[in-house]
Amino acid sequence: NAGVTQTPKFQVLKTGQSMTLQCAQDMNHEYMSWYRQDPGMGLRLIHYSVGAGITDQGEVPNGYNVSRSTTEDFPLRLLSAAPSQTSVYFCASSRAPRDSPLHFGNGTRLTVT
Amino acid sequence: AQRVTQPEKLLSVFKGAPVELKCNYSYSGSPELFWYVQYSRQRLQLLLRHISRESIKGFTADLNKGETSFHLKKPFAQEEDSAMYYCAHVSGGYQKVTFGIGTKLQVIP
């Protein structure tokens, strides 16, 4: 029972590079989301999805793209990394966030130089 | 816009002392509120939700609609309670989950 799996755990990028943070869940959850965690700022919602083919923006979506082609996967794309995107990124899923808890991945620590 | 406020970034208490982690929210509808906890080197996990009205690890939280608060309380702090605590709110129609900035609880032996 893997739950929510994020890869990679660590990543260093140079400014302008692109990459995709992977998130997969095996609980058949309709709801998936991405957060970034920064000191003194808490967890801020980047994008979320309420089902395959449906995505929406959170509080801080600029610089990030998402898609949801399957129920299981919700990748987060950085098209042109910037130092301001240095952060710890968490993926979370839920059956329905009003009624059931979010299940979090272990996080990806991203550094952009 | 909905907002969750945790006024204290750090709360230090002695072992055995009472703990109160504050959370205030701004939302005009019926709130759905949660407390999540992150222990060192562990994943964020649900601690409790207001609708269940249960006690988890000795913690309780009561929704006060008049004061728009959902403070987390424990009568006697234990060293293993040291962790990062986040208050979270789920909006109605949009299913957005908004977190506060978090409070680091440090229990001093």
mmCIF file of N, CA and C in Angstrom, chain A residues 49-113:
data_model
loop_
_atom_site.group_PDB
_atom_site.id
_atom_site.type_symbol
_atom_site.label_atom_id
_atom_site.label_comp_id
_atom_site.label_asym_id
_atom_site.label_seq_id
_atom_site.Cartn_x
_atom_site.Cartn_y
_atom_site.Cartn_z
ATOM 1 N N SER A 49 -6.819 19.318 -8.538
ATOM 2 C CA SER A 49 -7.645 18.631 -9.528
ATOM 3 C C SER A 49 -8.722 17.834 -8.793
ATOM 4 N N VAL A 50 -9.941 17.935 -9.279
ATOM 5 C CA VAL A 50 -11.042 17.188 -8.657
ATOM 6 C C VAL A 50 -11.391 15.930 -9.447
ATOM 7 N N GLY A 51 -10.595 15.621 -10.465
ATOM 8 C CA GLY A 51 -10.815 14.403 -11.233
ATOM 9 C C GLY A 51 -10.032 14.461 -12.528
ATOM 10 N N ALA A 52 -9.935 13.336 -13.190
ATOM 11 C CA ALA A 52 -9.195 13.272 -14.450
ATOM 12 C C ALA A 52 -9.767 14.273 -15.446
ATOM 13 N N GLY A 53 -8.864 15.040 -16.059
ATOM 14 C CA GLY A 53 -9.258 16.030 -17.043
ATOM 15 C C GLY A 53 -9.672 17.372 -16.481
ATOM 16 N N ILE A 54 -9.675 17.504 -15.134
ATOM 17 C CA ILE A 54 -10.140 18.741 -14.496
ATOM 18 C C ILE A 54 -9.052 19.267 -13.575
ATOM 19 N N THR A 55 -8.571 20.473 -13.859
ATOM 20 C CA THR A 55 -7.586 21.103 -12.978
ATOM 21 C C THR A 55 -7.982 22.555 -12.735
ATOM 22 N N ASP A 56 -7.466 23.118 -11.661
ATOM 23 C CA ASP A 56 -7.749 24.512 -11.356
ATOM 24 C C ASP A 56 -6.578 25.093 -10.578
ATOM 25 N N GLN A 57 -6.519 26.422 -10.578
ATOM 26 C CA GLN A 57 -5.406 27.104 -9.937
ATOM 27 C C GLN A 57 -5.643 27.283 -8.449
ATOM 28 N N GLY A 58 -4.524 27.276 -7.715
ATOM 29 C CA GLY A 58 -4.585 27.583 -6.296
ATOM 30 C C GLY A 58 -4.135 29.009 -6.046
ATOM 31 N N GLU A 59 -3.438 29.195 -4.926
ATOM 32 C CA GLU A 59 -3.003 30.532 -4.531
ATOM 33 C C GLU A 59 -1.808 31.031 -5.323
ATOM 34 N N VAL A 60 -0.892 30.137 -5.677
ATOM 35 C CA VAL A 60 0.375 30.533 -6.299
ATOM 36 C C VAL A 60 0.654 29.718 -7.555
ATOM 37 N N PRO A 61 -0.156 29.846 -8.596
ATOM 38 C CA PRO A 61 -0.004 28.989 -9.772
ATOM 39 C C PRO A 61 1.048 29.429 -10.792
ATOM 40 N N ASN A 62 1.482 30.687 -10.705
ATOM 41 C CA ASN A 62 2.360 31.217 -11.748
ATOM 42 C C ASN A 62 3.691 30.474 -11.799
ATOM 43 N N GLY A 63 4.075 30.082 -13.001
ATOM 44 C CA GLY A 63 5.329 29.363 -13.199
ATOM 45 C C GLY A 63 5.183 27.855 -13.168
ATOM 46 N N TYR A 64 3.966 27.389 -12.936
ATOM 47 C CA TYR A 64 3.713 25.947 -12.824
ATOM 48 C C TYR A 64 2.559 25.535 -13.741
ATOM 49 N N ASN A 65 2.710 24.355 -14.344
ATOM 50 C CA ASN A 65 1.628 23.773 -15.133
ATOM 51 C C ASN A 65 1.292 22.397 -14.601
ATOM 52 N N VAL A 66 0.040 22.003 -14.754
ATOM 53 C CA VAL A 66 -0.381 20.663 -14.363
ATOM 54 C C VAL A 66 -1.315 20.102 -15.414
ATOM 55 N N SER A 67 -1.450 18.793 -15.386
ATOM 56 C CA SER A 67 -2.441 18.102 -16.194
ATOM 57 C C SER A 67 -2.869 16.862 -15.414
ATOM 58 N N ARG A 68 -4.019 16.337 -15.730
ATOM 59 C CA ARG A 68 -4.523 15.135 -15.036
ATOM 60 C C ARG A 68 -5.164 14.225 -16.074
ATOM 61 N N SER A 69 -4.328 13.411 -16.675
ATOM 62 C CA SER A 69 -4.833 12.518 -17.720
ATOM 63 C C SER A 69 -5.364 11.209 -17.127
ATOM 64 N N THR A 70 -4.918 10.844 -15.940
ATOM 65 C CA THR A 70 -5.408 9.642 -15.280
ATOM 66 C C THR A 70 -5.778 9.975 -13.832
ATOM 67 N N THR A 71 -6.542 9.122 -13.206
ATOM 68 C CA THR A 71 -6.876 9.325 -11.796
ATOM 69 C C THR A 71 -5.635 9.232 -10.915
ATOM 70 N N GLU A 72 -4.679 8.361 -11.312
ATOM 71 C CA GLU A 72 -3.556 8.062 -10.451
ATOM 72 C C GLU A 72 -2.469 9.135 -10.432
ATOM 73 N N ASP A 73 -2.278 9.849 -11.541
ATOM 74 C CA ASP A 73 -1.102 10.701 -11.683
ATOM 75 C C ASP A 73 -1.452 12.182 -11.781
ATOM 76 N N PHE A 74 -0.603 13.001 -11.187
ATOM 77 C CA PHE A 74 -0.820 14.451 -11.218
ATOM 78 C C PHE A 74 0.545 15.141 -11.234
ATOM 79 N N PRO A 75 1.201 15.185 -12.381
ATOM 80 C CA PRO A 75 2.535 15.784 -12.459
ATOM 81 C C PRO A 75 2.494 17.304 -12.413
ATOM 82 N N LEU A 76 3.548 17.878 -11.856
ATOM 83 C CA LEU A 76 3.708 19.332 -11.765
ATOM 84 C C LEU A 76 4.908 19.726 -12.615
ATOM 85 N N ARG A 77 4.696 20.618 -13.552
ATOM 86 C CA ARG A 77 5.754 21.017 -14.485
ATOM 87 C C ARG A 77 6.236 22.432 -14.215
ATOM 88 N N LEU A 78 7.561 22.554 -14.163
ATOM 89 C CA LEU A 78 8.184 23.866 -14.115
ATOM 90 C C LEU A 78 8.804 24.091 -15.493
ATOM 91 N N LEU A 79 8.297 25.039 -16.237
ATOM 92 C CA LEU A 79 8.737 25.225 -17.617
ATOM 93 C C LEU A 79 10.068 25.965 -17.691
ATOM 94 N N SER A 80 10.285 26.913 -16.790
ATOM 95 C CA SER A 80 11.521 27.693 -16.774
ATOM 96 C C SER A 80 11.794 28.062 -15.317
ATOM 97 N N ALA A 81 12.599 27.226 -14.679
ATOM 98 C CA ALA A 81 12.780 27.368 -13.236
ATOM 99 C C ALA A 81 13.419 28.705 -12.859
ATOM 100 N N ALA A 82 12.969 29.235 -11.725
ATOM 101 C CA ALA A 82 13.510 30.481 -11.184
ATOM 102 C C ALA A 82 13.909 30.249 -9.726
ATOM 103 N N PRO A 83 14.892 31.004 -9.212
ATOM 104 C CA PRO A 83 15.311 30.831 -7.809
ATOM 105 C C PRO A 83 14.144 30.948 -6.832
ATOM 106 N N SER A 84 13.125 31.730 -7.166
ATOM 107 C CA SER A 84 11.959 31.888 -6.282
ATOM 108 C C SER A 84 11.163 30.598 -6.143
ATOM 109 N N GLN A 85 11.442 29.627 -6.997
ATOM 110 C CA GLN A 85 10.750 28.352 -6.916
ATOM 111 C C GLN A 85 11.501 27.330 -6.063
ATOM 112 N N THR A 86 12.591 27.754 -5.473
ATOM 113 C CA THR A 86 13.268 26.920 -4.487
ATOM 114 C C THR A 86 12.338 26.712 -3.303
ATOM 115 N N SER A 87 12.019 25.444 -3.020
ATOM 116 C CA SER A 87 11.014 25.155 -2.008
ATOM 117 C C SER A 87 10.938 23.644 -1.795
ATOM 118 N N VAL A 88 10.093 23.255 -0.863
ATOM 119 C CA VAL A 88 9.725 21.849 -0.713
ATOM 120 C C VAL A 88 8.308 21.699 -1.246
ATOM 121 N N TYR A 89 8.139 20.754 -2.139
ATOM 122 C CA TYR A 89 6.850 20.571 -2.803
ATOM 123 C C TYR A 89 6.184 19.299 -2.289
ATOM 124 N N PHE A 90 4.907 19.430 -1.959
ATOM 125 C CA PHE A 90 4.128 18.292 -1.476
ATOM 126 C C PHE A 90 2.943 18.057 -2.394
ATOM 127 N N CYS A 91 2.733 16.793 -2.677
ATOM 128 C CA CYS A 91 1.544 16.354 -3.380
ATOM 129 C C CYS A 91 0.616 15.731 -2.348
ATOM 130 N N ALA A 92 -0.679 15.927 -2.528
ATOM 131 C CA ALA A 92 -1.649 15.357 -1.598
ATOM 132 C C ALA A 92 -2.872 14.890 -2.359
ATOM 133 N N SER A 93 -3.521 13.862 -1.849
ATOM 134 C CA SER A 93 -4.739 13.368 -2.484
ATOM 135 C C SER A 93 -5.796 13.091 -1.425
ATOM 136 N N SER A 94 -7.030 13.017 -1.881
ATOM 137 C CA SER A 94 -8.141 12.767 -0.967
ATOM 138 C C SER A 94 -9.313 12.196 -1.749
ATOM 139 N N ARG A 95 -10.134 11.422 -1.054
ATOM 140 C CA ARG A 95 -11.377 10.968 -1.685
ATOM 141 C C ARG A 95 -12.261 12.174 -1.962
ATOM 142 N N ALA A 96 -12.392 13.032 -0.958
ATOM 143 C CA ALA A 96 -13.147 14.289 -1.095
ATOM 144 C C ALA A 96 -12.757 15.140 0.094
ATOM 145 N N PRO A 97 -12.044 16.232 -0.119
ATOM 146 C CA PRO A 97 -11.399 16.928 1.000
ATOM 147 C C PRO A 97 -12.334 17.458 2.069
ATOM 148 N N ARG A 98 -13.603 17.670 1.756
ATOM 149 C CA ARG A 98 -14.503 18.128 2.811
ATOM 150 C C ARG A 98 -14.878 16.991 3.764
ATOM 151 N N ASP A 99 -14.791 15.772 3.268
ATOM 152 C CA ASP A 99 -15.263 14.636 4.056
ATOM 153 C C ASP A 99 -14.169 13.688 4.520
ATOM 154 N N SER A 100 -13.025 13.735 3.888
ATOM 155 C CA SER A 100 -11.957 12.798 4.230
ATOM 156 C C SER A 100 -10.620 13.517 4.161
ATOM 157 N N PRO A 101 -9.638 13.011 4.910
ATOM 158 C CA PRO A 101 -8.387 13.754 5.034
ATOM 159 C C PRO A 101 -7.541 13.734 3.765
ATOM 160 N N LEU A 102 -6.631 14.705 3.687
ATOM 161 C CA LEU A 102 -5.602 14.696 2.658
ATOM 162 C C LEU A 102 -4.524 13.697 3.048
ATOM 163 N N HIS A 103 -4.059 12.937 2.067
ATOM 164 C CA HIS A 103 -2.914 12.041 2.243
ATOM 165 C C HIS A 103 -1.745 12.666 1.507
ATOM 166 N N PHE A 104 -0.657 12.876 2.215
ATOM 167 C CA PHE A 104 0.487 13.583 1.643
ATOM 168 C C PHE A 104 1.593 12.632 1.212
ATOM 169 N N GLY A 105 2.338 13.082 0.199
ATOM 170 C CA GLY A 105 3.575 12.417 -0.157
ATOM 171 C C GLY A 105 4.696 12.882 0.759
ATOM 172 N N ASN A 106 5.888 12.346 0.511
ATOM 173 C CA ASN A 106 7.038 12.673 1.352
ATOM 174 C C ASN A 106 7.708 13.992 0.994
ATOM 175 N N GLY A 107 7.331 14.537 -0.132
ATOM 176 C CA GLY A 107 7.878 15.836 -0.512
ATOM 177 C C GLY A 107 9.052 15.728 -1.472
ATOM 178 N N THR A 108 9.239 16.808 -2.243
ATOM 179 C CA THR A 108 10.395 16.957 -3.131
ATOM 180 C C THR A 108 11.074 18.258 -2.769
ATOM 181 N N ARG A 109 12.362 18.171 -2.429
ATOM 182 C CA ARG A 109 13.111 19.393 -2.094
ATOM 183 C C ARG A 109 13.801 19.885 -3.346
ATOM 184 N N LEU A 110 13.376 21.040 -3.840
ATOM 185 C CA LEU A 110 13.893 21.596 -5.086
ATOM 186 C C LEU A 110 14.719 22.841 -4.801
ATOM 187 N N THR A 111 15.917 22.870 -5.380
ATOM 188 C CA THR A 111 16.777 24.046 -5.284
ATOM 189 C C THR A 111 17.056 24.547 -6.690
ATOM 190 N N VAL A 112 16.822 25.827 -6.904
ATOM 191 C CA VAL A 112 17.095 26.452 -8.205
ATOM 192 C C VAL A 112 18.200 27.479 -8.018
ATOM 193 N N THR A 113 19.298 27.270 -8.728
ATOM 194 C CA THR A 113 20.464 28.153 -8.562
ATOM 195 C C THR A 113 20.581 29.136 -9.719
#
